[in-house]
């Protein structure tokens, strides 16, 4: 089984209008790990970019690592393969390298013909639209995920946004063990216990939002004052190594042994985010950056579900 490339390209919030070109440019810049999801609403465009890159000989399908994610409304066992087939069709692929449960949240099913991606509201046109839950236990969803591996349409399966309790539970019943845990992690949210537990179980870890607040400013889920790039320990390390503060924070992420999935639409920034392998942070630099942890979670359903989708639904304590 091939290993996931340490630096991937994340497609959350990549504009549909430019997404096919962004995908092509990312592959051209050297990215071989593409992190997608049904919920991002741009898999069709990612598929166009992949096809163009392969047709032009920039890479082969086998050289790419493509991840996608099962959305909350497709948790019922009879809907899991339906969701996968839609992602495969949009991405123009015959298999995924990795398929993840996006959130440990089961929502009421919305047919693909009705609305796709279904997003968080069950009926956005209702007088008071709300996020509606479905009584689907996670072990049932996992069984259906396992059957995708059996069918060879998915090489590996895993989970996103799980906590330690859910991970312990999953490992007790999984016939096919998860290969990956994808979580928010950056210097303000180091998640050391969760990452240690995952690795004790043999899971690889991918950190999303590896630069922290930057992903959330436009959504008003973070404040400019929360940028980790302004921290003196980050700036000092950047100066010491002749790198940018962003490169230092990304290097900290991979030096912890995790894969990371930064996102940018600028080609020069794409190259900068990949240029992390010609320097090493010292133990003291690593420790100083880790010491910035304040358990600041930007992507928290306990906040945004109530604020944006009229339902209080925390999944972290």
mmCIF file of C-alpha atoms in Angstrom:
data_model
loop_
_atom_site.group_PDB
_atom_site.id
_atom_site.type_symbol
_atom_site.label_atom_id
_atom_site.label_comp_id
_atom_site.label_asym_id
_atom_site.label_seq_id
_atom_site.Cartn_x
_atom_site.Cartn_y
_atom_site.Cartn_z
ATOM 1 C CA UNK A 1 0.000 0.000 0.000
ATOM 2 C CA UNK A 2 1.470 3.360 -0.985
ATOM 3 C CA UNK A 3 2.068 6.046 1.646
ATOM 4 C CA UNK A 4 0.234 9.341 1.710
ATOM 5 C CA UNK A 5 2.411 12.285 0.561
ATOM 6 C CA UNK A 6 3.191 14.474 3.575
ATOM 7 C CA UNK A 7 2.071 17.731 1.993
ATOM 8 C CA UNK A 8 -1.295 17.681 0.281
ATOM 9 C CA UNK A 9 -3.474 20.280 -1.384
ATOM 10 C CA UNK A 10 -6.780 21.021 0.340
ATOM 11 C CA UNK A 11 -9.822 21.936 -1.763
ATOM 12 C CA UNK A 12 -12.084 23.347 0.948
ATOM 13 C CA UNK A 13 -13.302 26.797 -0.179
ATOM 14 C CA UNK A 14 -11.574 26.618 -3.584
ATOM 15 C CA UNK A 15 -13.844 28.553 -5.945
ATOM 16 C CA UNK A 16 -15.613 26.389 -8.536
ATOM 17 C CA UNK A 17 -14.914 28.959 -11.258
ATOM 18 C CA UNK A 18 -11.141 28.521 -10.894
ATOM 19 C CA UNK A 19 -10.972 25.059 -9.306
ATOM 20 C CA UNK A 20 -10.121 23.043 -12.448
ATOM 21 C CA UNK A 21 -7.182 25.368 -13.176
ATOM 22 C CA UNK A 22 -6.133 25.388 -9.514
ATOM 23 C CA UNK A 23 -6.099 21.572 -9.515
ATOM 24 C CA UNK A 24 -4.007 21.473 -12.680
ATOM 25 C CA UNK A 25 -1.577 24.101 -11.337
ATOM 26 C CA UNK A 26 -1.240 22.263 -8.016
ATOM 27 C CA UNK A 27 -0.327 19.020 -9.799
ATOM 28 C CA UNK A 28 2.051 20.961 -12.064
ATOM 29 C CA UNK A 29 3.677 22.518 -8.976
ATOM 30 C CA UNK A 30 4.330 19.023 -7.602
ATOM 31 C CA UNK A 31 1.341 18.134 -5.425
ATOM 32 C CA UNK A 32 0.397 14.462 -5.566
ATOM 33 C CA UNK A 33 -1.967 14.395 -2.575
ATOM 34 C CA UNK A 34 -5.357 16.009 -3.262
ATOM 35 C CA UNK A 35 -7.801 16.367 -0.368
ATOM 36 C CA UNK A 36 -11.389 16.605 -1.604
ATOM 37 C CA UNK A 37 -14.909 16.197 -0.228
ATOM 38 C CA UNK A 38 -18.458 16.014 -1.490
ATOM 39 C CA UNK A 39 -19.308 18.960 0.761
ATOM 40 C CA UNK A 40 -16.751 21.255 -0.894
ATOM 41 C CA UNK A 41 -19.000 21.364 -3.959
ATOM 42 C CA UNK A 42 -16.094 21.342 -6.425
ATOM 43 C CA UNK A 43 -15.246 17.675 -7.067
ATOM 44 C CA UNK A 44 -16.406 17.907 -10.682
ATOM 45 C CA UNK A 45 -13.917 20.720 -11.278
ATOM 46 C CA UNK A 46 -11.140 18.859 -9.419
ATOM 47 C CA UNK A 47 -11.859 15.916 -11.731
ATOM 48 C CA UNK A 48 -11.460 18.137 -14.790
ATOM 49 C CA UNK A 49 -8.100 19.392 -13.501
ATOM 50 C CA UNK A 50 -6.897 15.852 -12.754
ATOM 51 C CA UNK A 51 -7.943 14.645 -16.192
ATOM 52 C CA UNK A 52 -6.123 17.500 -17.910
ATOM 53 C CA UNK A 53 -2.950 16.895 -15.872
ATOM 54 C CA UNK A 54 -2.983 13.149 -16.658
ATOM 55 C CA UNK A 55 -3.765 13.743 -20.355
ATOM 56 C CA UNK A 56 -0.816 16.143 -20.593
ATOM 57 C CA UNK A 57 1.506 13.622 -18.939
ATOM 58 C CA UNK A 58 2.173 15.621 -15.747
ATOM 59 C CA UNK A 59 1.430 12.504 -13.701
ATOM 60 C CA UNK A 60 -0.304 9.141 -13.831
ATOM 61 C CA UNK A 61 -3.371 8.216 -11.785
ATOM 62 C CA UNK A 62 -1.181 5.835 -9.784
ATOM 63 C CA UNK A 63 1.096 8.703 -8.757
ATOM 64 C CA UNK A 64 -1.802 10.659 -7.262
ATOM 65 C CA UNK A 65 -3.281 10.212 -3.805
ATOM 66 C CA UNK A 66 -6.919 11.330 -3.923
ATOM 67 C CA UNK A 67 -8.959 11.579 -0.732
ATOM 68 C CA UNK A 68 -12.678 12.281 -0.532
ATOM 69 C CA UNK A 69 -15.193 12.302 2.307
ATOM 70 C CA UNK A 70 -18.628 10.872 3.031
ATOM 71 C CA UNK A 71 -21.044 13.690 3.854
ATOM 72 C CA UNK A 72 -23.280 13.606 6.946
ATOM 73 C CA UNK A 73 -26.516 13.033 5.011
ATOM 74 C CA UNK A 74 -25.218 9.763 3.507
ATOM 75 C CA UNK A 75 -24.488 7.896 6.765
ATOM 76 C CA UNK A 76 -27.242 5.285 6.393
ATOM 77 C CA UNK A 77 -25.647 2.065 5.053
ATOM 78 C CA UNK A 78 -27.803 2.087 1.907
ATOM 79 C CA UNK A 79 -26.555 5.588 1.004
ATOM 80 C CA UNK A 80 -22.794 5.179 1.545
ATOM 81 C CA UNK A 81 -22.030 3.585 -1.842
ATOM 82 C CA UNK A 82 -24.371 6.081 -3.515
ATOM 83 C CA UNK A 83 -22.257 8.932 -2.131
ATOM 84 C CA UNK A 84 -19.015 7.262 -3.196
ATOM 85 C CA UNK A 85 -20.279 6.663 -6.742
ATOM 86 C CA UNK A 86 -21.206 10.346 -7.045
ATOM 87 C CA UNK A 87 -17.730 11.433 -5.907
ATOM 88 C CA UNK A 88 -16.032 8.948 -8.262
ATOM 89 C CA UNK A 89 -18.198 10.136 -11.157
ATOM 90 C CA UNK A 90 -17.465 13.813 -10.439
ATOM 91 C CA UNK A 91 -13.736 13.179 -9.999
ATOM 92 C CA UNK A 92 -13.690 10.956 -13.131
ATOM 93 C CA UNK A 93 -11.902 8.213 -11.193
ATOM 94 C CA UNK A 94 -12.449 4.469 -10.845
ATOM 95 C CA UNK A 95 -11.196 4.360 -7.238
ATOM 96 C CA UNK A 96 -10.183 6.572 -4.304
ATOM 97 C CA UNK A 97 -6.975 6.176 -2.349
ATOM 98 C CA UNK A 98 -8.783 7.184 0.834
ATOM 99 C CA UNK A 99 -12.426 7.737 1.822
ATOM 100 C CA UNK A 100 -13.200 9.355 5.157
ATOM 101 C CA UNK A 101 -16.301 9.842 7.284
ATOM 102 C CA UNK A 102 -16.376 13.657 7.225
ATOM 103 C CA UNK A 103 -18.000 14.243 10.630
ATOM 104 C CA UNK A 104 -19.320 11.865 13.299
ATOM 105 C CA UNK A 105 -22.739 13.427 12.647
ATOM 106 C CA UNK A 106 -25.587 11.602 10.910
ATOM 107 C CA UNK A 107 -28.075 13.901 9.211
ATOM 108 C CA UNK A 108 -31.355 13.238 7.467
ATOM 109 C CA UNK A 109 -30.875 11.946 3.908
ATOM 110 C CA UNK A 110 -31.248 14.377 1.005
ATOM 111 C CA UNK A 111 -31.448 12.671 -2.429
ATOM 112 C CA UNK A 112 -28.731 13.689 -4.889
ATOM 113 C CA UNK A 113 -31.453 14.704 -7.371
ATOM 114 C CA UNK A 114 -32.938 17.082 -4.787
ATOM 115 C CA UNK A 115 -29.770 18.952 -3.888
ATOM 116 C CA UNK A 116 -26.051 18.273 -4.187
ATOM 117 C CA UNK A 117 -23.997 18.816 -2.217
ATOM 118 C CA UNK A 118 -26.731 18.692 0.450
ATOM 119 C CA UNK A 119 -24.815 20.838 2.967
ATOM 120 C CA UNK A 120 -26.162 21.319 6.500
ATOM 121 C CA UNK A 121 -29.817 22.364 6.175
ATOM 122 C CA UNK A 122 -32.346 19.606 5.517
ATOM 123 C CA UNK A 123 -34.608 22.070 3.661
ATOM 124 C CA UNK A 124 -33.046 25.499 3.050
ATOM 125 C CA UNK A 125 -36.411 26.782 1.756
ATOM 126 C CA UNK A 126 -38.319 25.946 4.953
ATOM 127 C CA UNK A 127 -39.779 28.834 6.975
ATOM 128 C CA UNK A 128 -37.201 28.101 9.680
ATOM 129 C CA UNK A 129 -34.524 25.952 8.052
ATOM 130 C CA UNK A 130 -32.618 23.697 10.393
ATOM 131 C CA UNK A 131 -30.048 20.918 10.471
ATOM 132 C CA UNK A 132 -31.954 17.663 11.018
ATOM 133 C CA UNK A 133 -30.339 14.548 12.480
ATOM 134 C CA UNK A 134 -30.842 10.876 11.539
ATOM 135 C CA UNK A 135 -30.734 7.942 13.996
ATOM 136 C CA UNK A 136 -27.801 6.141 12.332
ATOM 137 C CA UNK A 137 -25.119 4.676 14.636
ATOM 138 C CA UNK A 138 -21.548 5.166 13.496
ATOM 139 C CA UNK A 139 -20.815 1.426 13.497
ATOM 140 C CA UNK A 140 -23.438 0.948 10.761
ATOM 141 C CA UNK A 141 -21.805 3.629 8.637
ATOM 142 C CA UNK A 142 -18.389 2.035 9.214
ATOM 143 C CA UNK A 143 -19.648 -1.398 8.065
ATOM 144 C CA UNK A 144 -20.776 0.203 4.815
ATOM 145 C CA UNK A 145 -17.396 1.924 4.461
ATOM 146 C CA UNK A 146 -15.698 -1.469 4.875
ATOM 147 C CA UNK A 147 -17.768 -2.885 2.022
ATOM 148 C CA UNK A 148 -16.318 -0.162 -0.254
ATOM 149 C CA UNK A 149 -12.833 -1.534 0.449
ATOM 150 C CA UNK A 150 -14.122 -5.043 -0.299
ATOM 151 C CA UNK A 151 -15.360 -3.778 -3.684
ATOM 152 C CA UNK A 152 -11.905 -2.267 -4.422
ATOM 153 C CA UNK A 153 -13.397 1.152 -5.192
ATOM 154 C CA UNK A 154 -11.631 2.548 -2.141
ATOM 155 C CA UNK A 155 -8.085 1.546 -1.146
ATOM 156 C CA UNK A 156 -8.254 2.763 2.466
ATOM 157 C CA UNK A 157 -10.873 4.210 4.807
ATOM 158 C CA UNK A 158 -10.691 6.494 7.792
ATOM 159 C CA UNK A 159 -12.393 9.175 9.839
ATOM 160 C CA UNK A 160 -12.341 12.945 10.337
ATOM 161 C CA UNK A 161 -13.155 14.977 13.397
ATOM 162 C CA UNK A 162 -13.317 11.995 15.782
ATOM 163 C CA UNK A 163 -12.386 12.418 19.437
ATOM 164 C CA UNK A 164 -10.533 9.888 21.611
ATOM 165 C CA UNK A 165 -13.741 8.234 22.851
ATOM 166 C CA UNK A 166 -15.048 7.647 19.328
ATOM 167 C CA UNK A 167 -11.663 6.368 18.191
ATOM 168 C CA UNK A 168 -11.470 3.846 21.043
ATOM 169 C CA UNK A 169 -14.998 2.724 20.215
ATOM 170 C CA UNK A 170 -14.286 2.390 16.484
ATOM 171 C CA UNK A 171 -11.210 0.258 17.088
ATOM 172 C CA UNK A 172 -13.275 -2.167 19.169
ATOM 173 C CA UNK A 173 -15.593 -3.103 16.295
ATOM 174 C CA UNK A 174 -13.802 -2.300 13.023
ATOM 175 C CA UNK A 175 -13.301 -5.350 10.805
ATOM 176 C CA UNK A 176 -11.167 -3.189 8.496
ATOM 177 C CA UNK A 177 -9.240 -0.800 10.715
ATOM 178 C CA UNK A 178 -9.164 2.898 9.837
ATOM 179 C CA UNK A 179 -5.965 3.963 8.104
ATOM 180 C CA UNK A 180 -6.306 7.690 8.735
ATOM 181 C CA UNK A 181 -7.549 10.210 11.265
ATOM 182 C CA UNK A 182 -7.982 13.705 9.824
ATOM 183 C CA UNK A 183 -8.320 16.496 12.400
ATOM 184 C CA UNK A 184 -7.833 20.207 12.825
ATOM 185 C CA UNK A 185 -4.345 20.749 14.201
ATOM 186 C CA UNK A 186 -1.989 23.726 14.290
ATOM 187 C CA UNK A 187 0.180 25.379 16.969
ATOM 188 C CA UNK A 188 -2.915 26.757 18.760
ATOM 189 C CA UNK A 189 -4.547 23.293 18.771
ATOM 190 C CA UNK A 190 -1.814 20.677 19.070
ATOM 191 C CA UNK A 191 -4.147 17.748 19.963
ATOM 192 C CA UNK A 192 -1.255 15.774 21.446
ATOM 193 C CA UNK A 193 -3.297 13.111 23.261
ATOM 194 C CA UNK A 194 -5.562 12.417 20.290
ATOM 195 C CA UNK A 195 -2.617 12.180 17.880
ATOM 196 C CA UNK A 196 -0.713 9.912 20.262
ATOM 197 C CA UNK A 197 -3.745 7.614 20.606
ATOM 198 C CA UNK A 198 -4.236 7.461 16.834
ATOM 199 C CA UNK A 199 -0.612 6.527 16.296
ATOM 200 C CA UNK A 200 -0.737 3.933 19.086
ATOM 201 C CA UNK A 201 -3.539 2.326 17.080
ATOM 202 C CA UNK A 202 -1.475 2.483 13.894
ATOM 203 C CA UNK A 203 -3.425 5.287 12.225
ATOM 204 C CA UNK A 204 -1.715 7.968 10.168
ATOM 205 C CA UNK A 205 -2.825 11.524 10.950
ATOM 206 C CA UNK A 206 -3.620 14.377 8.563
ATOM 207 C CA UNK A 207 -3.869 17.883 9.999
ATOM 208 C CA UNK A 208 -6.296 20.217 8.292
ATOM 209 C CA UNK A 209 -6.090 24.008 8.709
ATOM 210 C CA UNK A 210 -2.365 23.592 9.486
ATOM 211 C CA UNK A 211 -1.916 27.381 9.515
ATOM 212 C CA UNK A 212 -4.784 27.898 11.951
ATOM 213 C CA UNK A 213 -6.814 31.122 11.724
ATOM 214 C CA UNK A 214 -5.963 31.884 8.079
ATOM 215 C CA UNK A 215 -8.596 29.442 6.780
ATOM 216 C CA UNK A 216 -11.345 31.035 8.856
ATOM 217 C CA UNK A 217 -10.948 34.803 8.483
ATOM 218 C CA UNK A 218 -13.263 35.089 5.470
ATOM 219 C CA UNK A 219 -15.925 33.027 7.287
ATOM 220 C CA UNK A 220 -15.656 35.323 10.319
ATOM 221 C CA UNK A 221 -14.817 32.272 12.445
ATOM 222 C CA UNK A 222 -11.451 33.771 13.415
ATOM 223 C CA UNK A 223 -9.917 37.167 14.024
ATOM 224 C CA UNK A 224 -6.780 38.624 12.397
ATOM 225 C CA UNK A 225 -5.218 38.925 15.854
ATOM 226 C CA UNK A 226 -5.270 35.098 16.075
ATOM 227 C CA UNK A 227 -2.661 34.512 13.376
ATOM 228 C CA UNK A 228 0.041 32.157 14.607
ATOM 229 C CA UNK A 229 2.356 33.600 11.939
ATOM 230 C CA UNK A 230 2.789 36.735 14.055
ATOM 231 C CA UNK A 231 4.145 34.856 17.061
ATOM 232 C CA UNK A 232 7.729 35.782 17.953
ATOM 233 C CA UNK A 233 8.908 32.134 18.206
ATOM 234 C CA UNK A 234 7.611 31.480 14.685
ATOM 235 C CA UNK A 235 9.200 34.653 13.309
ATOM 236 C CA UNK A 236 12.514 33.861 15.004
ATOM 237 C CA UNK A 237 12.595 30.354 13.510
ATOM 238 C CA UNK A 238 11.716 31.775 10.081
ATOM 239 C CA UNK A 239 14.622 34.210 10.307
ATOM 240 C CA UNK A 240 17.015 31.519 11.546
ATOM 241 C CA UNK A 241 16.217 29.202 8.617
ATOM 242 C CA UNK A 242 15.676 31.787 5.881
ATOM 243 C CA UNK A 243 12.062 30.664 5.467
ATOM 244 C CA UNK A 244 8.662 32.330 5.779
ATOM 245 C CA UNK A 245 6.626 32.064 9.001
ATOM 246 C CA UNK A 246 4.092 29.929 7.076
ATOM 247 C CA UNK A 247 6.815 27.489 6.009
ATOM 248 C CA UNK A 248 7.969 27.195 9.618
ATOM 249 C CA UNK A 249 4.449 26.374 10.851
ATOM 250 C CA UNK A 250 3.935 23.845 8.038
ATOM 251 C CA UNK A 251 7.336 22.282 8.729
ATOM 252 C CA UNK A 252 6.352 21.977 12.415
ATOM 253 C CA UNK A 253 3.262 20.067 11.222
ATOM 254 C CA UNK A 254 5.131 17.476 9.160
ATOM 255 C CA UNK A 255 8.005 17.211 11.626
ATOM 256 C CA UNK A 256 5.446 16.003 14.179
ATOM 257 C CA UNK A 257 4.901 13.061 11.838
ATOM 258 C CA UNK A 258 1.606 14.188 10.309
ATOM 259 C CA UNK A 259 0.464 14.882 6.769
ATOM 260 C CA UNK A 260 -0.792 18.439 6.216
ATOM 261 C CA UNK A 261 -3.187 19.932 3.662
ATOM 262 C CA UNK A 262 -2.607 23.664 3.156
ATOM 263 C CA UNK A 263 -4.688 25.463 0.533
ATOM 264 C CA UNK A 264 -3.901 28.433 -1.700
ATOM 265 C CA UNK A 265 -4.899 29.653 -5.141
ATOM 266 C CA UNK A 266 -1.572 31.417 -5.790
ATOM 267 C CA UNK A 267 0.963 29.355 -7.751
ATOM 268 C CA UNK A 268 3.966 30.919 -5.972
ATOM 269 C CA UNK A 269 2.377 30.078 -2.607
ATOM 270 C CA UNK A 270 1.713 26.498 -3.784
ATOM 271 C CA UNK A 271 5.448 26.115 -4.427
ATOM 272 C CA UNK A 272 6.339 27.788 -1.121
ATOM 273 C CA UNK A 273 4.061 25.401 0.797
ATOM 274 C CA UNK A 274 5.819 22.417 -0.796
ATOM 275 C CA UNK A 275 9.300 23.734 -0.057
ATOM 276 C CA UNK A 276 9.563 22.275 3.436
ATOM 277 C CA UNK A 277 12.148 19.529 3.057
ATOM 278 C CA UNK A 278 15.418 21.477 2.899
ATOM 279 C CA UNK A 279 15.440 22.521 6.562
ATOM 280 C CA UNK A 280 14.730 20.999 9.980
ATOM 281 C CA UNK A 281 13.451 22.750 13.088
ATOM 282 C CA UNK A 282 15.498 22.124 16.230
ATOM 283 C CA UNK A 283 13.964 20.387 19.256
ATOM 284 C CA UNK A 284 13.809 23.709 21.087
ATOM 285 C CA UNK A 285 12.062 25.391 18.129
ATOM 286 C CA UNK A 286 9.567 22.519 17.912
ATOM 287 C CA UNK A 287 8.863 22.743 21.645
ATOM 288 C CA UNK A 288 8.504 26.541 21.582
ATOM 289 C CA UNK A 289 5.968 26.342 18.738
ATOM 290 C CA UNK A 290 4.055 23.494 20.441
ATOM 291 C CA UNK A 291 3.952 25.614 23.610
ATOM 292 C CA UNK A 292 1.705 28.083 21.744
ATOM 293 C CA UNK A 293 -1.164 25.614 22.233
ATOM 294 C CA UNK A 294 -4.293 27.209 23.735
ATOM 295 C CA UNK A 295 -6.758 24.520 22.547
ATOM 296 C CA UNK A 296 -8.238 27.041 20.102
ATOM 297 C CA UNK A 297 -10.518 25.140 17.747
ATOM 298 C CA UNK A 298 -11.705 27.142 14.755
ATOM 299 C CA UNK A 299 -13.793 24.410 13.106
ATOM 300 C CA UNK A 300 -16.242 23.515 15.868
ATOM 301 C CA UNK A 301 -19.795 22.267 15.179
ATOM 302 C CA UNK A 302 -20.579 23.184 18.792
ATOM 303 C CA UNK A 303 -20.322 26.810 17.667
ATOM 304 C CA UNK A 304 -21.134 26.970 13.974
ATOM 305 C CA UNK A 305 -24.115 24.567 13.871
ATOM 306 C CA UNK A 306 -26.084 26.746 16.261
ATOM 307 C CA UNK A 307 -24.885 30.026 14.783
ATOM 308 C CA UNK A 308 -25.473 29.105 11.130
ATOM 309 C CA UNK A 309 -27.821 26.090 11.058
ATOM 310 C CA UNK A 310 -30.191 26.665 13.979
ATOM 311 C CA UNK A 311 -29.184 23.582 15.917
ATOM 312 C CA UNK A 312 -26.907 23.207 18.927
ATOM 313 C CA UNK A 313 -24.770 20.151 18.191
ATOM 314 C CA UNK A 314 -21.386 19.931 19.937
ATOM 315 C CA UNK A 315 -19.143 16.931 19.207
ATOM 316 C CA UNK A 316 -16.198 18.021 21.389
ATOM 317 C CA UNK A 317 -16.328 18.672 25.124
#
